[in-house]
PDB file of C-alpha atoms in Angstrom:
ATOM      1  CA  UNK A 190     -16.586  -2.859  -6.730  1.00 68.00           C
ATOM      2  CA  UNK A 191     -12.954  -2.347  -7.583  1.00 78.00           C
ATOM      3  CA  UNK A 192     -12.222   1.348  -7.974  1.00 90.00           C
ATOM      4  CA  UNK A 193      -8.589   0.965  -9.019  1.00 94.00           C
ATOM      5  CA  UNK A 194      -7.768  -1.741 -11.534  1.00 95.00           C
ATOM      6  CA  UNK A 195      -4.490  -3.119 -12.738  1.00 96.00           C
ATOM      7  CA  UNK A 196      -5.578  -5.552 -15.405  1.00 91.00           C
ATOM      8  CA  UNK A 197      -2.180  -7.064 -16.120  1.00 94.00           C
ATOM      9  CA  UNK A 198      -1.050  -9.329 -13.279  1.00 93.00           C
ATOM     10  CA  UNK A 199       2.406  -9.660 -14.799  1.00 96.00           C
ATOM     11  CA  UNK A 200       4.713  -8.145 -17.384  1.00 97.00           C
ATOM     12  CA  UNK A 201       8.089  -9.242 -18.761  1.00 98.00           C
ATOM     13  CA  UNK A 202      10.460  -6.776 -20.381  1.00 98.00           C
ATOM     14  CA  UNK A 203      13.988  -7.033 -21.658  1.00 97.00           C
ATOM     15  CA  UNK A 204      16.684  -5.029 -19.916  1.00 97.00           C
ATOM     16  CA  UNK A 205      17.164  -1.626 -21.522  1.00 97.00           C
ATOM     17  CA  UNK A 206      13.675  -1.528 -22.999  1.00 98.00           C
ATOM     18  CA  UNK A 207      10.687   0.479 -21.808  1.00 98.00           C
ATOM     19  CA  UNK A 208       8.312  -0.963 -19.211  1.00 98.00           C
ATOM     20  CA  UNK A 209       4.760   0.357 -19.277  1.00 98.00           C
ATOM     21  CA  UNK A 210       2.471  -0.475 -16.391  1.00 98.00           C
ATOM     22  CA  UNK A 211      -1.166   0.498 -16.647  1.00 98.00           C
ATOM     23  CA  UNK A 212      -3.858   1.409 -14.173  1.00 97.00           C
ATOM     24  CA  UNK A 213      -7.517   2.328 -14.618  1.00 97.00           C
ATOM     25  CA  UNK A 214      -9.845   3.888 -12.097  1.00 96.00           C
ATOM     26  CA  UNK A 215     -13.583   4.345 -11.903  1.00 95.00           C
ATOM     27  CA  UNK A 216     -14.041   7.175  -9.405  1.00 91.00           C
ATOM     28  CA  UNK A 217     -13.693  10.510 -11.193  1.00 91.00           C
ATOM     29  CA  UNK A 218     -13.336  12.241  -7.822  1.00 90.00           C
ATOM     30  CA  UNK A 219      -9.878  10.768  -7.235  1.00 92.00           C
ATOM     31  CA  UNK A 220      -7.436  13.652  -7.308  1.00 90.00           C
ATOM     32  CA  UNK A 221      -4.094  12.111  -6.385  1.00 90.00           C
ATOM     33  CA  UNK A 222      -2.425   9.009  -7.744  1.00 93.00           C
ATOM     34  CA  UNK A 223       0.623   7.104  -6.607  1.00 93.00           C
ATOM     35  CA  UNK A 224       2.784   4.174  -7.600  1.00 96.00           C
ATOM     36  CA  UNK A 225       4.409   1.913  -5.057  1.00 96.00           C
ATOM     37  CA  UNK A 226       7.029  -0.739  -5.665  1.00 97.00           C
ATOM     38  CA  UNK A 227       7.289  -3.891  -3.593  1.00 95.00           C
ATOM     39  CA  UNK A 228      10.116  -6.392  -3.384  1.00 95.00           C
ATOM     40  CA  UNK A 229       9.585  -9.835  -1.817  1.00 90.00           C
ATOM     41  CA  UNK A 230       9.791  -9.857   1.993  1.00 87.00           C
ATOM     42  CA  UNK A 231       9.667  -6.061   2.148  1.00 92.00           C
ATOM     43  CA  UNK A 232       6.955  -3.465   2.559  1.00 94.00           C
ATOM     44  CA  UNK A 233       5.858  -1.363  -0.415  1.00 94.00           C
ATOM     45  CA  UNK A 234       7.912   1.767  -1.037  1.00 94.00           C
ATOM     46  CA  UNK A 235       6.664   4.967  -2.578  1.00 92.00           C
ATOM     47  CA  UNK A 236       7.887   5.484  -6.133  1.00 95.00           C
ATOM     48  CA  UNK A 237       6.186   8.430  -7.782  1.00 95.00           C
ATOM     49  CA  UNK A 238       2.918  10.350  -7.647  1.00 92.00           C
ATOM     50  CA  UNK A 239       0.838  12.732  -9.709  1.00 94.00           C
ATOM     51  CA  UNK A 240      -1.852  15.239  -8.897  1.00 92.00           C
ATOM     52  CA  UNK A 241      -4.986  15.393 -11.011  1.00 92.00           C
ATOM     53  CA  UNK A 242      -4.073  18.916 -12.125  1.00 93.00           C
ATOM     54  CA  UNK A 243      -1.122  17.499 -14.058  1.00 95.00           C
ATOM     55  CA  UNK A 244      -0.890  15.011 -16.874  1.00 96.00           C
ATOM     56  CA  UNK A 245       2.731  14.013 -16.467  1.00 97.00           C
ATOM     57  CA  UNK A 246       5.310  13.727 -13.715  1.00 97.00           C
ATOM     58  CA  UNK A 247       8.867  12.607 -14.221  1.00 97.00           C
ATOM     59  CA  UNK A 248      11.515  11.417 -11.791  1.00 96.00           C
ATOM     60  CA  UNK A 249      14.656  10.033 -13.365  1.00 97.00           C
ATOM     61  CA  UNK A 250      13.826   6.841 -15.227  1.00 98.00           C
ATOM     62  CA  UNK A 251      10.227   6.894 -13.993  1.00 98.00           C
ATOM     63  CA  UNK A 252       7.409   8.861 -15.585  1.00 98.00           C
ATOM     64  CA  UNK A 253       3.746   8.725 -14.698  1.00 98.00           C
ATOM     65  CA  UNK A 254       1.120   9.827 -17.196  1.00 98.00           C
ATOM     66  CA  UNK A 255      -2.453  10.684 -16.277  1.00 97.00           C
ATOM     67  CA  UNK A 256      -5.338  10.743 -18.741  1.00 97.00           C
ATOM     68  CA  UNK A 257      -8.305  12.030 -16.756  1.00 95.00           C
ATOM     69  CA  UNK A 258     -10.826  11.721 -19.562  1.00 96.00           C
ATOM     70  CA  UNK A 259      -9.985   8.038 -19.932  1.00 97.00           C
ATOM     71  CA  UNK A 260      -9.532   7.558 -16.165  1.00 97.00           C
ATOM     72  CA  UNK A 261      -6.222   5.937 -16.914  1.00 97.00           C
ATOM     73  CA  UNK A 262      -2.705   6.310 -15.670  1.00 96.00           C
ATOM     74  CA  UNK A 263       0.486   4.610 -16.655  1.00 98.00           C
ATOM     75  CA  UNK A 264       3.992   4.240 -15.294  1.00 98.00           C
ATOM     76  CA  UNK A 265       6.863   4.241 -17.762  1.00 98.00           C
ATOM     77  CA  UNK A 266      10.285   2.962 -16.781  1.00 98.00           C
ATOM     78  CA  UNK A 267      13.055   3.775 -19.231  1.00 97.00           C
ATOM     79  CA  UNK A 268      15.450   2.065 -19.483  1.00 97.00           C
ATOM     80  CA  UNK A 269      14.317  -0.951 -17.519  1.00 98.00           C
ATOM     81  CA  UNK A 270      16.875  -2.591 -15.263  1.00 97.00           C
ATOM     82  CA  UNK A 271      16.888  -6.012 -13.567  1.00 96.00           C
ATOM     83  CA  UNK A 272      16.603  -4.250 -10.189  1.00 96.00           C
ATOM     84  CA  UNK A 273      13.222  -2.915 -11.292  1.00 98.00           C
ATOM     85  CA  UNK A 274      11.801  -6.434 -11.056  1.00 98.00           C
ATOM     86  CA  UNK A 275       9.128  -6.126  -8.383  1.00 97.00           C
ATOM     87  CA  UNK A 276       5.381  -5.849  -7.879  1.00 96.00           C
ATOM     88  CA  UNK A 277       4.030  -2.398  -8.704  1.00 97.00           C
ATOM     89  CA  UNK A 278       0.875  -1.095  -7.056  1.00 96.00           C
ATOM     90  CA  UNK A 279      -1.171   1.780  -8.348  1.00 96.00           C
ATOM     91  CA  UNK A 280      -3.099   3.764  -5.695  1.00 93.00           C
ATOM     92  CA  UNK A 281      -5.542   6.649  -5.689  1.00 92.00           C
ATOM     93  CA  UNK A 282      -6.967   9.023  -3.131  1.00 87.00           C
ATOM     94  CA  UNK A 283      -9.584  11.704  -2.652  1.00 83.00           C
ATOM     95  CA  UNK A 284      -8.998  15.142  -1.200  1.00 71.00           C
ATOM     96  CA  UNK A 285      -8.672  15.091   2.531  1.00 62.00           C
ATOM     97  CA  UNK A 286      -7.750  12.321   4.894  1.00 60.00           C
ATOM     98  CA  UNK A 287      -9.433   9.475   3.099  1.00 70.00           C
ATOM     99  CA  UNK A 288      -7.851   6.053   2.732  1.00 75.00           C
ATOM    100  CA  UNK A 289      -5.725   5.174  -0.246  1.00 83.00           C
ATOM    101  CA  UNK A 290      -7.325   2.715  -2.640  1.00 88.00           C
ATOM    102  CA  UNK A 291      -4.863   0.253  -4.118  1.00 92.00           C
ATOM    103  CA  UNK A 292      -4.950  -1.838  -7.241  1.00 94.00           C
ATOM    104  CA  UNK A 293      -4.080  -5.531  -7.135  1.00 93.00           C
ATOM    105  CA  UNK A 294      -0.576  -5.022  -8.436  1.00 95.00           C
ATOM    106  CA  UNK A 295       1.435  -5.942 -11.522  1.00 96.00           C
ATOM    107  CA  UNK A 296       4.519  -8.117 -11.249  1.00 96.00           C
ATOM    108  CA  UNK A 297       7.283  -6.752 -13.488  1.00 98.00           C
ATOM    109  CA  UNK A 298      10.146  -9.008 -14.513  1.00 98.00           C
ATOM    110  CA  UNK A 299      13.075  -7.362 -16.256  1.00 98.00           C
ATOM    111  CA  UNK A 300      15.131  -9.960 -18.056  1.00 96.00           C
ATOM    112  CA  UNK A 301      18.836  -9.406 -18.547  1.00 91.00           C
TER     113      UNK A 301
ATOM    114  CA  UNK B  75      16.816   6.051  10.889  1.00 82.00           C
ATOM    115  CA  UNK B  76      13.218   6.890   9.961  1.00 81.00           C
ATOM    116  CA  UNK B  77      11.238   3.698   9.898  1.00 93.00           C
ATOM    117  CA  UNK B  78       8.080   1.756  10.603  1.00 96.00           C
ATOM    118  CA  UNK B  79       8.642  -1.406  12.621  1.00 97.00           C
ATOM    119  CA  UNK B  80       6.342  -4.364  13.055  1.00 97.00           C
ATOM    120  CA  UNK B  81       6.548  -7.298  15.427  1.00 97.00           C
ATOM    121  CA  UNK B  82       6.500 -10.165  15.101  1.00 97.00           C
ATOM    122  CA  UNK B  83       7.605 -10.626  11.498  1.00 96.00           C
ATOM    123  CA  UNK B  84       6.298 -14.184  11.377  1.00 96.00           C
ATOM    124  CA  UNK B  85       3.619 -15.811  13.491  1.00 96.00           C
ATOM    125  CA  UNK B  86       1.916 -19.190  13.500  1.00 97.00           C
ATOM    126  CA  UNK B  87      -1.070 -19.516  15.791  1.00 96.00           C
ATOM    127  CA  UNK B  88      -4.246 -21.506  16.238  1.00 96.00           C
ATOM    128  CA  UNK B  89      -7.866 -20.555  15.762  1.00 97.00           C
ATOM    129  CA  UNK B  90      -9.287 -18.524  18.627  1.00 96.00           C
ATOM    130  CA  UNK B  91      -6.037 -17.612  20.345  1.00 96.00           C
ATOM    131  CA  UNK B  92      -5.902 -13.832  20.740  1.00 97.00           C
ATOM    132  CA  UNK B  93      -2.891 -12.116  19.261  1.00 97.00           C
ATOM    133  CA  UNK B  94      -1.499  -8.621  18.807  1.00 98.00           C
ATOM    134  CA  UNK B  95       0.778  -7.362  16.073  1.00 98.00           C
ATOM    135  CA  UNK B  96       2.608  -4.232  17.110  1.00 98.00           C
ATOM    136  CA  UNK B  97       3.450  -1.301  14.868  1.00 98.00           C
ATOM    137  CA  UNK B  98       5.625   1.636  15.746  1.00 98.00           C
ATOM    138  CA  UNK B  99       6.900   4.638  13.767  1.00 97.00           C
ATOM    139  CA  UNK B 100       9.576   7.148  14.721  1.00 95.00           C
ATOM    140  CA  UNK B 101       8.683   9.895  12.246  1.00 93.00           C
ATOM    141  CA  UNK B 102       6.045  11.684  14.332  1.00 93.00           C
ATOM    142  CA  UNK B 103       3.455  10.886  11.668  1.00 92.00           C
ATOM    143  CA  UNK B 104      -0.200  11.696  12.294  1.00 90.00           C
ATOM    144  CA  UNK B 105      -1.638   9.012  10.055  1.00 90.00           C
ATOM    145  CA  UNK B 106      -1.242   5.266  10.505  1.00 93.00           C
ATOM    146  CA  UNK B 107      -2.970   2.329   8.907  1.00 94.00           C
ATOM    147  CA  UNK B 108      -3.053  -1.435   8.596  1.00 96.00           C
ATOM    148  CA  UNK B 109      -3.318  -3.403   5.360  1.00 96.00           C
ATOM    149  CA  UNK B 110      -3.482  -7.030   4.447  1.00 96.00           C
ATOM    150  CA  UNK B 111      -2.092  -8.423   1.231  1.00 94.00           C
ATOM    151  CA  UNK B 112      -3.552 -11.565  -0.271  1.00 92.00           C
ATOM    152  CA  UNK B 113      -2.780 -13.242  -3.600  1.00 86.00           C
ATOM    153  CA  UNK B 114      -4.912 -11.786  -6.381  1.00 84.00           C
ATOM    154  CA  UNK B 115      -6.438  -9.182  -4.075  1.00 87.00           C
ATOM    155  CA  UNK B 116      -3.634  -6.678  -3.647  1.00 86.00           C
ATOM    156  CA  UNK B 117      -3.494  -4.428  -0.618  1.00 91.00           C
ATOM    157  CA  UNK B 118      -6.686  -3.922   1.318  1.00 92.00           C
ATOM    158  CA  UNK B 119      -6.985  -1.498   4.178  1.00 91.00           C
ATOM    159  CA  UNK B 120      -8.167  -2.891   7.519  1.00 95.00           C
ATOM    160  CA  UNK B 121      -8.191   0.156   9.808  1.00 95.00           C
ATOM    161  CA  UNK B 122      -6.651   3.585   9.816  1.00 92.00           C
ATOM    162  CA  UNK B 123      -6.041   6.332  12.332  1.00 92.00           C
ATOM    163  CA  UNK B 124      -5.722  10.026  11.589  1.00 88.00           C
ATOM    164  CA  UNK B 125      -4.487  10.904  15.057  1.00 89.00           C
ATOM    165  CA  UNK B 126      -4.297   9.728  18.640  1.00 92.00           C
ATOM    166  CA  UNK B 127      -7.608   8.262  19.810  1.00 91.00           C
ATOM    167  CA  UNK B 128      -9.070   8.591  16.301  1.00 91.00           C
ATOM    168  CA  UNK B 129      -9.530   5.352  14.382  1.00 94.00           C
ATOM    169  CA  UNK B 130     -11.774   4.331  11.522  1.00 91.00           C
ATOM    170  CA  UNK B 131     -12.636   1.243   9.541  1.00 92.00           C
ATOM    171  CA  UNK B 132     -11.062   0.533   6.201  1.00 89.00           C
ATOM    172  CA  UNK B 133     -12.314  -1.904   3.602  1.00 87.00           C
ATOM    173  CA  UNK B 134     -11.963  -5.160   5.560  1.00 94.00           C
ATOM    174  CA  UNK B 135     -12.253  -4.446   9.317  1.00 96.00           C
ATOM    175  CA  UNK B 136     -14.184  -7.561  10.352  1.00 96.00           C
ATOM    176  CA  UNK B 137     -12.340  -9.645  12.925  1.00 97.00           C
ATOM    177  CA  UNK B 138      -9.819  -6.934  13.773  1.00 98.00           C
ATOM    178  CA  UNK B 139      -9.438  -4.231  16.396  1.00 98.00           C
ATOM    179  CA  UNK B 140      -6.982  -1.391  16.704  1.00 97.00           C
ATOM    180  CA  UNK B 141      -6.073   1.268  19.217  1.00 96.00           C
ATOM    181  CA  UNK B 142      -4.120   4.507  19.013  1.00 96.00           C
ATOM    182  CA  UNK B 143      -3.246   5.577  22.526  1.00 96.00           C
ATOM    183  CA  UNK B 144       0.088   7.087  21.511  1.00 96.00           C
ATOM    184  CA  UNK B 145       1.094   8.786  18.312  1.00 95.00           C
ATOM    185  CA  UNK B 146       3.911   6.366  17.511  1.00 97.00           C
ATOM    186  CA  UNK B 147       2.083   3.058  18.123  1.00 98.00           C
ATOM    187  CA  UNK B 148      -0.813   1.432  16.310  1.00 98.00           C
ATOM    188  CA  UNK B 149      -1.289  -2.216  17.335  1.00 98.00           C
ATOM    189  CA  UNK B 150      -3.513  -4.611  15.410  1.00 98.00           C
ATOM    190  CA  UNK B 151      -5.504  -7.002  17.576  1.00 98.00           C
ATOM    191  CA  UNK B 152      -7.095 -10.252  16.484  1.00 97.00           C
ATOM    192  CA  UNK B 153      -9.371 -11.246  19.360  1.00 95.00           C
ATOM    193  CA  UNK B 154     -10.276 -14.641  17.928  1.00 97.00           C
ATOM    194  CA  UNK B 155      -8.194 -15.389  14.823  1.00 97.00           C
ATOM    195  CA  UNK B 156      -9.603 -17.603  12.121  1.00 97.00           C
ATOM    196  CA  UNK B 157      -7.887 -19.320   9.162  1.00 97.00           C
ATOM    197  CA  UNK B 158      -9.252 -16.714   6.735  1.00 96.00           C
ATOM    198  CA  UNK B 159      -7.079 -14.155   8.508  1.00 98.00           C
ATOM    199  CA  UNK B 160      -3.979 -15.965   7.315  1.00 98.00           C
ATOM    200  CA  UNK B 161      -2.307 -13.214   5.350  1.00 97.00           C
ATOM    201  CA  UNK B 162       0.592 -10.794   5.030  1.00 96.00           C
ATOM    202  CA  UNK B 163      -0.013  -7.678   7.105  1.00 98.00           C
ATOM    203  CA  UNK B 164       1.526  -4.260   6.612  1.00 97.00           C
ATOM    204  CA  UNK B 165       1.472  -1.253   8.869  1.00 97.00           C
ATOM    205  CA  UNK B 166       2.003   2.170   7.305  1.00 95.00           C
ATOM    206  CA  UNK B 167       2.356   5.747   8.453  1.00 93.00           C
ATOM    207  CA  UNK B 168       2.383   9.148   6.794  1.00 89.00           C
ATOM    208  CA  UNK B 169       2.501  12.826   7.660  1.00 84.00           C
ATOM    209  CA  UNK B 170      -0.721  14.797   7.783  1.00 69.00           C
ATOM    210  CA  UNK B 171      -0.696  14.575   4.013  1.00 58.00           C
ATOM    211  CA  UNK B 172      -1.567  10.921   3.987  1.00 58.00           C
ATOM    212  CA  UNK B 173      -0.945  10.111   0.390  1.00 67.00           C
ATOM    213  CA  UNK B 174       2.718   9.174   0.689  1.00 79.00           C
ATOM    214  CA  UNK B 175       2.748   6.319   3.149  1.00 87.00           C
ATOM    215  CA  UNK B 176       5.773   4.584   4.583  1.00 91.00           C
ATOM    216  CA  UNK B 177       5.287   0.881   5.039  1.00 95.00           C
ATOM    217  CA  UNK B 178       6.685  -1.497   7.599  1.00 96.00           C
ATOM    218  CA  UNK B 179       8.391  -4.743   6.533  1.00 95.00           C
ATOM    219  CA  UNK B 180       5.292  -6.879   6.982  1.00 96.00           C
ATOM    220  CA  UNK B 181       4.054  -9.609   9.322  1.00 97.00           C
ATOM    221  CA  UNK B 182       3.261 -12.993   7.868  1.00 97.00           C
ATOM    222  CA  UNK B 183       0.501 -14.657   9.873  1.00 97.00           C
ATOM    223  CA  UNK B 184      -0.652 -18.254   9.616  1.00 97.00           C
ATOM    224  CA  UNK B 185      -3.766 -19.252  11.529  1.00 97.00           C
ATOM    225  CA  UNK B 186      -4.245 -23.011  11.811  1.00 96.00           C
TER     226      UNK B 186
END
């Protein structure tokens, strides 16, 4: 049973436009959500996170939105740049030292 | 430089030949974990450790062993590798707050 779902395996966006990556989760007990970015031949790197007590967190060009009632979060990248081309993983966790649960990832291609 | 290192980065082996993938972090992190990444399946946790001598199974522990004798090291042991363990493996560490994990560069394993 997949608790964190990224239903779009890939996404193509033109440079300068907005990229929106989506993530759905099934466990309403998740209270912390993260996005990781992964380039080929490298490990994932932390991008941005959000606590369940918030509905939005912004860091430069990256904004994460959380809709708890819909069990949905999204990552917005504005404006998109070619260097943003990577695989993006959504992850969720429960309070306490419990393992992160990752989605399958979405491959973003930003076209110049 | 704060980092997570893994060795080897690439490994080709044969079925049944025991192997160890080392992982080391220099950030004095409490929490360490191992993941495997497979096409279409995303990142799946194999084992994690919340502190020295404390380890626990993740989502896909079968066929793997780990040990945490020192805080900085968390080796992954495949006692009798099989072809279905061909994968890309990542080690990660984080402070006591385990949400934000720092990943190593990955180890690509091929079991023939």
